[in-house]
Amino acid sequence: MMQLQRPQAPQSLKENYKKWGREYEQKLENPKANNDFSWKGKYQEISDLLFEITKNHCCFCDIHPLKASGATVEHFRPKSKYPKLSYFWGNLFYCCTNCQKKGDNFPLDYKLLKPDQLSFLFEHYFIYNFSTGIIKPNTARTFNEQKRAENTIDLYGLNKYGRPEARILERKKFFSANNPNINDYSFRFILE
Ligand SMILES: [Zn+2]
């Protein structure tokens, strides 16, 4: 996970997110309605903007190039439980299909870490094991922070899907390249 510096919301979201969120909430409350989610024709614009600011990396696992492996826009707080936030810019993250398996899960007790928090820093919350490729919560932090890091690892499967092995390989590739550009690699949080 890398810190995400989010620019202003697209104008259409800024103007309509409350109204569209209320509409979606009403759809969910009406069992007879077809409550399929619609992006109101804004998916491409949102996805292109997120592509640009993440440099085509997944906001959670940081895999790259994301578009090649199936990019999607994730509702951080699931739209089934937080319909009012379904078009809220701060709730939308560029995400890979594995991280999206988080689905409707959203822990209420210790929550999840959010990469666009101003204070978010990988090394604050996590410890990376260079020989196993595994990520663990940083035990130097408060109980609350460790729980949030643990929930984030579990729900996004940060140690699943062959990711620890892939992280070890990516570091090797990066450190043996001549003058590499960090944005061309996955897992930038362990490459510095
Ligand atoms: Zn991912």
mmCIF file of C-alpha atoms and ligand atoms in Angstrom:
data_model
loop_
_atom_site.group_PDB
_atom_site.id
_atom_site.type_symbol
_atom_site.label_atom_id
_atom_site.label_comp_id
_atom_site.label_asym_id
_atom_site.label_seq_id
_atom_site.Cartn_x
_atom_site.Cartn_y
_atom_site.Cartn_z
ATOM 1 C CA MET A 1 0.000 0.000 0.000
ATOM 2 C CA MET A 2 1.309 3.413 -0.998
ATOM 3 C CA GLN A 3 -0.012 6.737 0.120
ATOM 4 C CA LEU A 4 -2.523 8.081 -2.375
ATOM 5 C CA GLN A 5 -2.725 11.815 -2.924
ATOM 6 C CA ARG A 6 -6.179 12.363 -4.152
ATOM 7 C CA PRO A 7 -6.942 15.376 -6.327
ATOM 8 C CA GLN A 8 -10.326 17.126 -6.345
ATOM 9 C CA ALA A 9 -13.333 14.998 -7.204
ATOM 10 C CA PRO A 10 -14.556 15.067 -10.804
ATOM 11 C CA GLN A 11 -17.149 17.844 -11.122
ATOM 12 C CA SER A 12 -20.010 15.448 -11.906
ATOM 13 C CA LEU A 13 -19.420 13.493 -8.688
ATOM 14 C CA LYS A 14 -19.065 16.616 -6.622
ATOM 15 C CA GLU A 15 -22.377 17.902 -7.888
ATOM 16 C CA ASN A 16 -24.341 14.676 -7.797
ATOM 17 C CA TYR A 17 -22.908 12.250 -5.265
ATOM 18 C CA LYS A 18 -25.475 13.029 -2.567
ATOM 19 C CA LYS A 19 -28.425 12.757 -4.898
ATOM 20 C CA TRP A 20 -27.155 9.612 -6.637
ATOM 21 C CA GLY A 21 -26.301 8.058 -3.268
ATOM 22 C CA ARG A 22 -29.804 8.693 -1.963
ATOM 23 C CA GLU A 23 -31.288 7.229 -5.134
ATOM 24 C CA TYR A 24 -29.195 4.099 -4.771
ATOM 25 C CA GLU A 25 -30.182 3.797 -1.129
ATOM 26 C CA GLN A 26 -33.849 3.944 -2.104
ATOM 27 C CA LYS A 27 -33.300 1.294 -4.754
ATOM 28 C CA LEU A 28 -31.759 -1.003 -2.132
ATOM 29 C CA GLU A 29 -34.661 -0.453 0.214
ATOM 30 C CA ASN A 30 -37.227 -1.377 -2.405
ATOM 31 C CA PRO A 31 -37.226 -5.148 -2.871
ATOM 32 C CA LYS A 32 -39.147 -4.842 -6.139
ATOM 33 C CA ALA A 33 -36.679 -2.454 -7.734
ATOM 34 C CA ASN A 34 -33.897 -3.566 -9.977
ATOM 35 C CA ASN A 35 -31.081 -2.516 -7.694
ATOM 36 C CA ASP A 36 -28.144 -3.172 -9.989
ATOM 37 C CA PHE A 37 -25.522 -0.523 -9.451
ATOM 38 C CA SER A 38 -25.011 1.941 -12.253
ATOM 39 C CA TRP A 39 -22.027 4.253 -12.635
ATOM 40 C CA LYS A 40 -24.234 6.880 -14.314
ATOM 41 C CA GLY A 41 -21.920 6.826 -17.317
ATOM 42 C CA LYS A 42 -19.006 8.057 -15.175
ATOM 43 C CA TYR A 43 -17.015 4.859 -14.820
ATOM 44 C CA GLN A 44 -14.478 5.672 -17.543
ATOM 45 C CA GLU A 45 -13.798 9.148 -16.229
ATOM 46 C CA ILE A 46 -13.344 7.898 -12.650
ATOM 47 C CA SER A 47 -11.227 4.975 -13.702
ATOM 48 C CA ASP A 48 -8.993 7.130 -15.968
ATOM 49 C CA LEU A 49 -8.394 9.635 -13.202
ATOM 50 C CA LEU A 50 -7.513 6.905 -10.699
ATOM 51 C CA PHE A 51 -5.253 5.275 -13.307
ATOM 52 C CA GLU A 52 -3.371 8.543 -13.592
ATOM 53 C CA ILE A 53 -2.936 9.241 -9.884
ATOM 54 C CA THR A 54 -1.941 5.697 -8.953
ATOM 55 C CA LYS A 55 0.287 5.370 -12.057
ATOM 56 C CA ASN A 56 -1.679 2.250 -12.916
ATOM 57 C CA HIS A 57 -1.108 0.520 -9.547
ATOM 58 C CA CYS A 58 -3.665 -1.187 -7.308
ATOM 59 C CA CYS A 59 -4.391 1.110 -4.323
ATOM 60 C CA PHE A 60 -4.122 -1.802 -1.894
ATOM 61 C CA CYS A 61 -1.538 -4.367 -3.022
ATOM 62 C CA ASP A 62 0.253 -1.963 -5.442
ATOM 63 C CA ILE A 63 0.410 -4.469 -8.288
ATOM 64 C CA HIS A 64 1.398 -3.016 -11.690
ATOM 65 C CA PRO A 65 0.470 -2.725 -14.507
ATOM 66 C CA LEU A 66 -3.021 -2.933 -13.190
ATOM 67 C CA LYS A 67 -4.894 -2.426 -16.420
ATOM 68 C CA ALA A 68 -3.300 -5.560 -17.862
ATOM 69 C CA SER A 69 -4.398 -7.704 -14.919
ATOM 70 C CA GLY A 70 -7.977 -6.443 -14.671
ATOM 71 C CA ALA A 71 -8.558 -3.054 -13.116
ATOM 72 C CA THR A 72 -11.733 -2.193 -11.298
ATOM 73 C CA VAL A 73 -13.015 0.611 -9.105
ATOM 74 C CA GLU A 74 -13.586 -0.498 -5.543
ATOM 75 C CA HIS A 75 -16.016 0.969 -3.023
ATOM 76 C CA PHE A 76 -13.924 1.110 0.128
ATOM 77 C CA ARG A 77 -17.039 1.228 2.271
ATOM 78 C CA PRO A 78 -19.252 -1.279 0.437
ATOM 79 C CA LYS A 79 -22.135 0.252 -1.465
ATOM 80 C CA SER A 80 -24.535 -2.378 -0.115
ATOM 81 C CA LYS A 81 -23.956 -1.106 3.438
ATOM 82 C CA TYR A 82 -23.106 2.530 2.735
ATOM 83 C CA PRO A 83 -25.216 3.396 -0.323
ATOM 84 C CA LYS A 84 -24.920 7.119 0.415
ATOM 85 C CA LEU A 85 -21.177 6.831 -0.240
ATOM 86 C CA SER A 86 -21.481 4.894 -3.472
ATOM 87 C CA TYR A 87 -20.581 7.936 -5.607
ATOM 88 C CA PHE A 88 -18.434 9.705 -3.028
ATOM 89 C CA TRP A 89 -15.001 10.368 -4.525
ATOM 90 C CA GLY A 90 -13.162 9.591 -1.265
ATOM 91 C CA ASN A 91 -14.750 6.137 -1.208
ATOM 92 C CA LEU A 92 -13.530 5.079 -4.665
ATOM 93 C CA PHE A 93 -10.237 3.277 -5.153
ATOM 94 C CA TYR A 94 -8.490 1.787 -8.166
ATOM 95 C CA CYS A 95 -8.123 -1.885 -7.401
ATOM 96 C CA CYS A 96 -7.079 -5.299 -8.774
ATOM 97 C CA THR A 97 -9.496 -8.229 -9.021
ATOM 98 C CA ASN A 98 -7.825 -10.093 -6.137
ATOM 99 C CA CYS A 99 -8.070 -7.159 -3.735
ATOM 100 C CA GLN A 100 -11.677 -6.688 -4.804
ATOM 101 C CA LYS A 101 -12.500 -10.122 -3.380
ATOM 102 C CA LYS A 102 -12.830 -8.213 -0.106
ATOM 103 C CA GLY A 103 -16.410 -7.776 -1.354
ATOM 104 C CA ASP A 104 -18.925 -6.440 1.136
ATOM 105 C CA ASN A 105 -16.707 -7.014 4.133
ATOM 106 C CA PHE A 106 -16.045 -3.995 6.246
ATOM 107 C CA PRO A 107 -15.036 -4.504 9.867
ATOM 108 C CA LEU A 108 -16.789 -2.131 12.227
ATOM 109 C CA ASP A 109 -14.571 -2.556 15.232
ATOM 110 C CA TYR A 110 -11.102 -1.540 14.071
ATOM 111 C CA LYS A 111 -11.826 -0.581 10.448
ATOM 112 C CA LEU A 112 -9.296 -0.738 7.651
ATOM 113 C CA LEU A 113 -6.343 1.409 6.730
ATOM 114 C CA LYS A 114 -7.116 3.873 4.012
ATOM 115 C CA PRO A 115 -4.297 4.720 1.606
ATOM 116 C CA ASP A 116 -5.475 8.285 0.979
ATOM 117 C CA GLN A 117 -5.202 9.233 4.656
ATOM 118 C CA LEU A 118 -2.780 12.137 4.834
ATOM 119 C CA SER A 119 -0.725 10.376 7.475
ATOM 120 C CA PHE A 120 -0.627 6.980 5.766
ATOM 121 C CA LEU A 121 2.845 5.466 5.584
ATOM 122 C CA PHE A 122 3.484 1.787 4.883
ATOM 123 C CA GLU A 123 6.359 1.557 7.326
ATOM 124 C CA HIS A 124 4.314 3.084 10.108
ATOM 125 C CA TYR A 125 1.732 0.310 10.059
ATOM 126 C CA PHE A 126 3.560 -2.676 8.600
ATOM 127 C CA ILE A 127 6.756 -4.676 8.856
ATOM 128 C CA TYR A 128 8.062 -6.369 5.740
ATOM 129 C CA ASN A 129 10.041 -9.589 6.067
ATOM 130 C CA PHE A 130 12.687 -9.447 3.344
ATOM 131 C CA SER A 131 13.357 -13.173 3.340
ATOM 132 C CA THR A 132 9.762 -14.473 3.297
ATOM 133 C CA GLY A 133 8.070 -11.562 1.477
ATOM 134 C CA ILE A 134 5.369 -11.543 4.166
ATOM 135 C CA ILE A 135 3.821 -8.351 5.558
ATOM 136 C CA LYS A 136 2.832 -8.118 9.225
ATOM 137 C CA PRO A 137 1.421 -5.395 11.458
ATOM 138 C CA ASN A 138 4.087 -3.238 13.066
ATOM 139 C CA THR A 139 4.128 -4.322 16.715
ATOM 140 C CA ALA A 140 5.624 -0.987 17.760
ATOM 141 C CA ARG A 141 2.237 0.638 17.147
ATOM 142 C CA THR A 142 -0.872 0.953 19.325
ATOM 143 C CA PHE A 143 -3.236 -2.002 19.662
ATOM 144 C CA ASN A 144 -5.820 -0.148 17.562
ATOM 145 C CA GLU A 145 -3.347 0.562 14.755
ATOM 146 C CA GLN A 146 -2.142 -3.033 14.765
ATOM 147 C CA LYS A 147 -5.716 -4.311 14.498
ATOM 148 C CA ARG A 148 -6.375 -2.026 11.546
ATOM 149 C CA ALA A 149 -3.208 -3.246 9.836
ATOM 150 C CA GLU A 150 -4.214 -6.854 10.542
ATOM 151 C CA ASN A 151 -7.713 -6.347 9.099
ATOM 152 C CA THR A 152 -6.203 -4.726 6.014
ATOM 153 C CA ILE A 153 -3.821 -7.656 5.463
ATOM 154 C CA ASP A 154 -6.648 -10.184 5.916
ATOM 155 C CA LEU A 155 -9.380 -8.537 3.870
ATOM 156 C CA TYR A 156 -7.196 -7.602 0.901
ATOM 157 C CA GLY A 157 -5.315 -10.898 1.117
ATOM 158 C CA LEU A 158 -1.972 -9.106 1.163
ATOM 159 C CA ASN A 159 -0.161 -12.348 1.971
ATOM 160 C CA LYS A 160 -2.241 -14.474 -0.411
ATOM 161 C CA TYR A 161 -2.340 -15.084 -4.178
ATOM 162 C CA GLY A 162 1.436 -15.678 -4.402
ATOM 163 C CA ARG A 163 2.104 -12.108 -3.363
ATOM 164 C CA PRO A 164 4.959 -12.745 -0.880
ATOM 165 C CA GLU A 165 6.919 -14.631 -3.576
ATOM 166 C CA ALA A 166 6.106 -11.961 -6.157
ATOM 167 C CA ARG A 167 7.401 -9.249 -3.797
ATOM 168 C CA ILE A 168 10.744 -11.011 -3.398
ATOM 169 C CA LEU A 169 11.125 -11.316 -7.181
ATOM 170 C CA GLU A 170 10.119 -7.714 -7.779
ATOM 171 C CA ARG A 171 12.789 -6.435 -5.374
ATOM 172 C CA LYS A 172 15.413 -8.522 -7.177
ATOM 173 C CA LYS A 173 14.307 -7.134 -10.530
ATOM 174 C CA PHE A 174 14.253 -3.577 -9.269
ATOM 175 C CA PHE A 175 17.644 -3.647 -7.595
ATOM 176 C CA SER A 176 19.367 -5.310 -10.540
ATOM 177 C CA ALA A 177 17.949 -2.870 -13.105
ATOM 178 C CA ASN A 178 19.938 -0.006 -14.458
ATOM 179 C CA ASN A 179 18.407 3.303 -13.374
ATOM 180 C CA PRO A 180 14.904 1.889 -12.759
ATOM 181 C CA ASN A 181 11.794 4.051 -12.562
ATOM 182 C CA ILE A 182 9.962 2.971 -9.419
ATOM 183 C CA ASN A 183 6.541 3.531 -10.995
ATOM 184 C CA ASP A 184 7.248 0.772 -13.510
ATOM 185 C CA TYR A 185 7.265 -1.804 -10.687
ATOM 186 C CA SER A 186 4.743 -3.432 -8.358
ATOM 187 C CA PHE A 187 5.033 -3.164 -4.563
ATOM 188 C CA ARG A 188 6.745 0.255 -4.561
ATOM 189 C CA PHE A 189 6.472 0.363 -0.736
ATOM 190 C CA ILE A 190 9.300 -2.185 -0.393
ATOM 191 C CA LEU A 191 11.555 -0.773 -3.122
ATOM 192 C CA GLU A 192 12.936 2.269 -1.372
HETATM 193 ZN ZN ZN B 1 -4.601 -5.316 -5.427
#
